Structure formats: C-alpha cells, structure tokens
Amino acid sequence: MDRIIDALLRVKNALIYAVKGIGYGYYSRKNMTVFLTVAVLVAVLLTWLGTSKIKFTIILASWLLVIIMEITNSAIEKIIDTLHPSYSEGIGHAKDMMAGAVFIALLAAIIVTLLMIWDPLVYKLFKVSSDIQSLR
C-alpha cells in the first residue's frame, strides 16, 4: 500500500512541476502566450464549424506540437543562457536551429488547420452571409 501512495505522490508532484513550468512559460514567453491563445481560438472555431472528432484531434494535436516545441526551445535557451551567459557563435546557431524547429511546427499546424477546415469554413461563412442577405 505504501508503494501505491508513494507512486501517487510522485505523480502529484510531477503534475505540480509541469503546471508550474507551463505557467512560467505562459507568463514569461510572449510566443507561448500567443500559441496557447491561438490553440484555444482554433478549438472554438472548430467547435463552431462542427468539425469531426478526428479532424479536431489532428488539428489540436498539431497546435499542441507547436506549444511543445516552444516549451522545449525555451527550456533549452534557459539552460544555455544559465550555463554559458556570454555569446558563442555555436550556441547562437543552436538557438537558431531550435527557433527554426518551432517555426516549422508552426507552419505545419497552419497548413494542417487550413487544409482540414477550408471547405467547411468557406461554406459556413457564405451560408451565414447568404442568410444575412436574405434577411434584408
């Protein structure tokens, strides 16, 4: 029984540290705030469009990947800046590559989202537009 309680306490502590890390990223990194906000807005848009569960999951997963990449990028930058505060060309290249990875994930999320919602979005917008026109 003690092993189960110890395991549950470790899980609880891991969750606390994870939430603290996400909170730190949200409040200290502007990109993280933007990506989380966009993910929430995309989820609202997908709900409005009545997107299927599978498309919703794929699109949300692509945006979560962007957030995961940003957290990873920020964590690596923080470690590097702490261990090696002075400028180094090699470290600069490593940071640029991490930023590039975040950018690629962002492009992939945008492309996936647009490809999966374009038709329903256009239909819904024009249907709403024609409904408004018929009210006049």
mmCIF file of C-alpha atoms in Angstrom:
data_model
loop_
_atom_site.group_PDB
_atom_site.id
_atom_site.type_symbol
_atom_site.label_atom_id
_atom_site.label_comp_id
_atom_site.label_asym_id
_atom_site.label_seq_id
_atom_site.Cartn_x
_atom_site.Cartn_y
_atom_site.Cartn_z
ATOM 1 C CA MET A 1 0.000 0.000 0.000
ATOM 2 C CA ASP A 2 2.889 2.357 0.808
ATOM 3 C CA ARG A 3 4.265 1.862 -2.711
ATOM 4 C CA ILE A 4 0.950 2.940 -4.223
ATOM 5 C CA ILE A 5 0.819 6.048 -2.033
ATOM 6 C CA ASP A 6 4.440 6.885 -2.898
ATOM 7 C CA ALA A 7 3.694 6.471 -6.612
ATOM 8 C CA LEU A 8 0.622 8.710 -6.354
ATOM 9 C CA LEU A 9 2.638 11.367 -4.514
ATOM 10 C CA ARG A 10 5.317 11.263 -7.233
ATOM 11 C CA VAL A 11 2.642 11.678 -9.907
ATOM 12 C CA LYS A 12 1.097 14.574 -7.952
ATOM 13 C CA ASN A 13 4.490 16.279 -7.620
ATOM 14 C CA ALA A 14 5.243 15.744 -11.303
ATOM 15 C CA LEU A 15 1.930 17.374 -12.221
ATOM 16 C CA ILE A 16 2.644 20.329 -9.935
ATOM 17 C CA TYR A 17 6.067 20.868 -11.540
ATOM 18 C CA ALA A 18 4.579 20.511 -15.036
ATOM 19 C CA VAL A 19 1.862 23.079 -14.346
ATOM 20 C CA LYS A 20 4.461 25.437 -12.839
ATOM 21 C CA GLY A 21 6.602 25.051 -15.951
ATOM 22 C CA ILE A 22 3.720 25.724 -18.311
ATOM 23 C CA GLY A 23 2.668 28.712 -16.195
ATOM 24 C CA TYR A 24 6.218 30.073 -16.206
ATOM 25 C CA GLY A 25 6.361 29.704 -19.981
ATOM 26 C CA TYR A 26 2.964 31.330 -20.417
ATOM 27 C CA TYR A 27 3.789 34.374 -18.320
ATOM 28 C CA SER A 28 7.431 34.812 -19.338
ATOM 29 C CA ARG A 29 7.461 33.924 -23.044
ATOM 30 C CA LYS A 30 5.378 36.017 -25.430
ATOM 31 C CA ASN A 31 5.334 33.321 -28.136
ATOM 32 C CA MET A 32 3.986 30.780 -25.673
ATOM 33 C CA THR A 33 1.130 33.127 -24.790
ATOM 34 C CA VAL A 34 0.354 33.667 -28.476
ATOM 35 C CA PHE A 35 0.469 29.948 -29.341
ATOM 36 C CA LEU A 36 -1.767 28.957 -26.414
ATOM 37 C CA THR A 37 -4.240 31.707 -27.279
ATOM 38 C CA VAL A 38 -4.307 30.641 -30.939
ATOM 39 C CA ALA A 39 -4.843 26.996 -29.914
ATOM 40 C CA VAL A 40 -7.862 28.000 -27.817
ATOM 41 C CA LEU A 41 -9.254 30.165 -30.638
ATOM 42 C CA VAL A 42 -8.759 27.333 -33.129
ATOM 43 C CA ALA A 43 -10.621 24.965 -30.778
ATOM 44 C CA VAL A 44 -13.505 27.446 -30.588
ATOM 45 C CA LEU A 45 -13.527 27.803 -34.391
ATOM 46 C CA LEU A 46 -13.515 24.025 -34.843
ATOM 47 C CA THR A 47 -16.448 23.707 -32.466
ATOM 48 C CA TRP A 48 -18.359 26.420 -34.362
ATOM 49 C CA LEU A 49 -17.685 24.615 -37.628
ATOM 50 C CA GLY A 50 -18.879 21.304 -36.185
ATOM 51 C CA THR A 51 -15.592 19.650 -37.109
ATOM 52 C CA SER A 52 -15.431 15.870 -36.760
ATOM 53 C CA LYS A 53 -13.675 14.424 -33.732
ATOM 54 C CA ILE A 54 -10.817 13.049 -35.801
ATOM 55 C CA LYS A 55 -10.146 16.373 -37.558
ATOM 56 C CA PHE A 56 -10.492 18.224 -34.251
ATOM 57 C CA THR A 57 -7.946 15.864 -32.688
ATOM 58 C CA ILE A 58 -5.460 16.134 -35.558
ATOM 59 C CA ILE A 59 -5.665 19.931 -35.701
ATOM 60 C CA LEU A 60 -5.438 20.351 -31.942
ATOM 61 C CA ALA A 61 -2.502 17.921 -31.819
ATOM 62 C CA SER A 62 -0.677 19.967 -34.456
ATOM 63 C CA TRP A 63 -1.111 23.126 -32.356
ATOM 64 C CA LEU A 64 -0.053 21.289 -29.197
ATOM 65 C CA LEU A 65 3.099 20.237 -31.050
ATOM 66 C CA VAL A 66 3.876 23.922 -31.633
ATOM 67 C CA ILE A 67 3.435 24.589 -27.913
ATOM 68 C CA ILE A 68 5.613 21.583 -27.017
ATOM 69 C CA MET A 69 8.325 22.829 -29.387
ATOM 70 C CA GLU A 70 8.152 26.317 -27.872
ATOM 71 C CA ILE A 71 8.438 24.915 -24.335
ATOM 72 C CA THR A 72 11.414 22.799 -25.424
ATOM 73 C CA ASN A 73 13.032 25.760 -27.177
ATOM 74 C CA SER A 74 12.534 27.995 -24.139
ATOM 75 C CA ALA A 75 13.871 25.372 -21.731
ATOM 76 C CA ILE A 76 16.997 24.763 -23.806
ATOM 77 C CA GLU A 77 17.588 28.510 -24.168
ATOM 78 C CA LYS A 78 17.229 28.978 -20.406
ATOM 79 C CA ILE A 79 19.719 26.186 -19.688
ATOM 80 C CA ILE A 80 22.207 27.510 -22.247
ATOM 81 C CA ASP A 81 21.906 31.107 -21.008
ATOM 82 C CA THR A 82 22.428 29.962 -17.420
ATOM 83 C CA LEU A 83 25.423 27.732 -18.150
ATOM 84 C CA HIS A 84 27.039 29.961 -20.772
ATOM 85 C CA PRO A 85 25.875 33.587 -20.392
ATOM 86 C CA SER A 86 28.435 35.064 -22.799
ATOM 87 C CA TYR A 87 27.922 34.984 -26.556
ATOM 88 C CA SER A 88 29.096 31.976 -28.514
ATOM 89 C CA GLU A 89 28.636 31.532 -32.242
ATOM 90 C CA GLY A 90 27.952 27.808 -31.833
ATOM 91 C CA ILE A 91 25.338 28.424 -29.154
ATOM 92 C CA GLY A 92 23.787 31.095 -31.359
ATOM 93 C CA HIS A 93 23.489 28.540 -34.167
ATOM 94 C CA ALA A 94 21.919 26.001 -31.795
ATOM 95 C CA LYS A 95 19.351 28.586 -30.657
ATOM 96 C CA ASP A 96 18.601 29.493 -34.274
ATOM 97 C CA MET A 97 18.028 25.827 -35.108
ATOM 98 C CA MET A 98 15.612 25.442 -32.194
ATOM 99 C CA ALA A 99 13.749 28.572 -33.320
ATOM 100 C CA GLY A 100 13.639 27.043 -36.799
ATOM 101 C CA ALA A 101 12.115 23.856 -35.393
ATOM 102 C CA VAL A 102 9.386 25.899 -33.699
ATOM 103 C CA PHE A 103 8.761 27.764 -36.950
ATOM 104 C CA ILE A 104 8.460 24.516 -38.938
ATOM 105 C CA ALA A 105 5.986 23.148 -36.375
ATOM 106 C CA LEU A 106 4.016 26.403 -36.625
ATOM 107 C CA LEU A 107 3.895 26.216 -40.432
ATOM 108 C CA ALA A 108 2.777 22.592 -40.241
ATOM 109 C CA ALA A 109 -0.008 23.495 -37.793
ATOM 110 C CA ILE A 110 -1.210 26.329 -40.017
ATOM 111 C CA ILE A 111 -1.170 24.128 -43.133
ATOM 112 C CA VAL A 112 -2.935 21.224 -41.402
ATOM 113 C CA THR A 113 -5.563 23.569 -39.988
ATOM 114 C CA LEU A 114 -6.243 25.309 -43.293
ATOM 115 C CA LEU A 115 -6.373 22.083 -45.295
ATOM 116 C CA MET A 116 -8.810 20.495 -42.871
ATOM 117 C CA ILE A 117 -11.159 23.433 -42.298
ATOM 118 C CA TRP A 118 -11.060 25.364 -45.569
ATOM 119 C CA ASP A 119 -14.166 23.835 -47.180
ATOM 120 C CA PRO A 120 -16.368 23.871 -44.060
ATOM 121 C CA LEU A 121 -15.182 27.380 -43.194
ATOM 122 C CA VAL A 122 -15.971 28.795 -46.636
ATOM 123 C CA TYR A 123 -19.337 27.010 -46.686
ATOM 124 C CA LYS A 124 -20.256 28.264 -43.228
ATOM 125 C CA LEU A 125 -19.148 31.835 -43.971
ATOM 126 C CA PHE A 126 -21.034 32.002 -47.276
ATOM 127 C CA LYS A 127 -24.079 30.323 -45.761
ATOM 128 C CA VAL A 128 -24.071 32.869 -42.935
ATOM 129 C CA SER A 129 -23.523 35.633 -45.480
ATOM 130 C CA SER A 130 -26.413 34.451 -47.664
ATOM 131 C CA ASP A 131 -28.625 34.092 -44.577
ATOM 132 C CA ILE A 132 -27.869 37.722 -43.685
ATOM 133 C CA GLN A 133 -28.596 38.824 -47.256
ATOM 134 C CA SER A 134 -31.978 37.062 -47.180
ATOM 135 C CA LEU A 135 -32.913 38.987 -44.030
ATOM 136 C CA ARG A 136 -32.594 42.330 -45.844
#
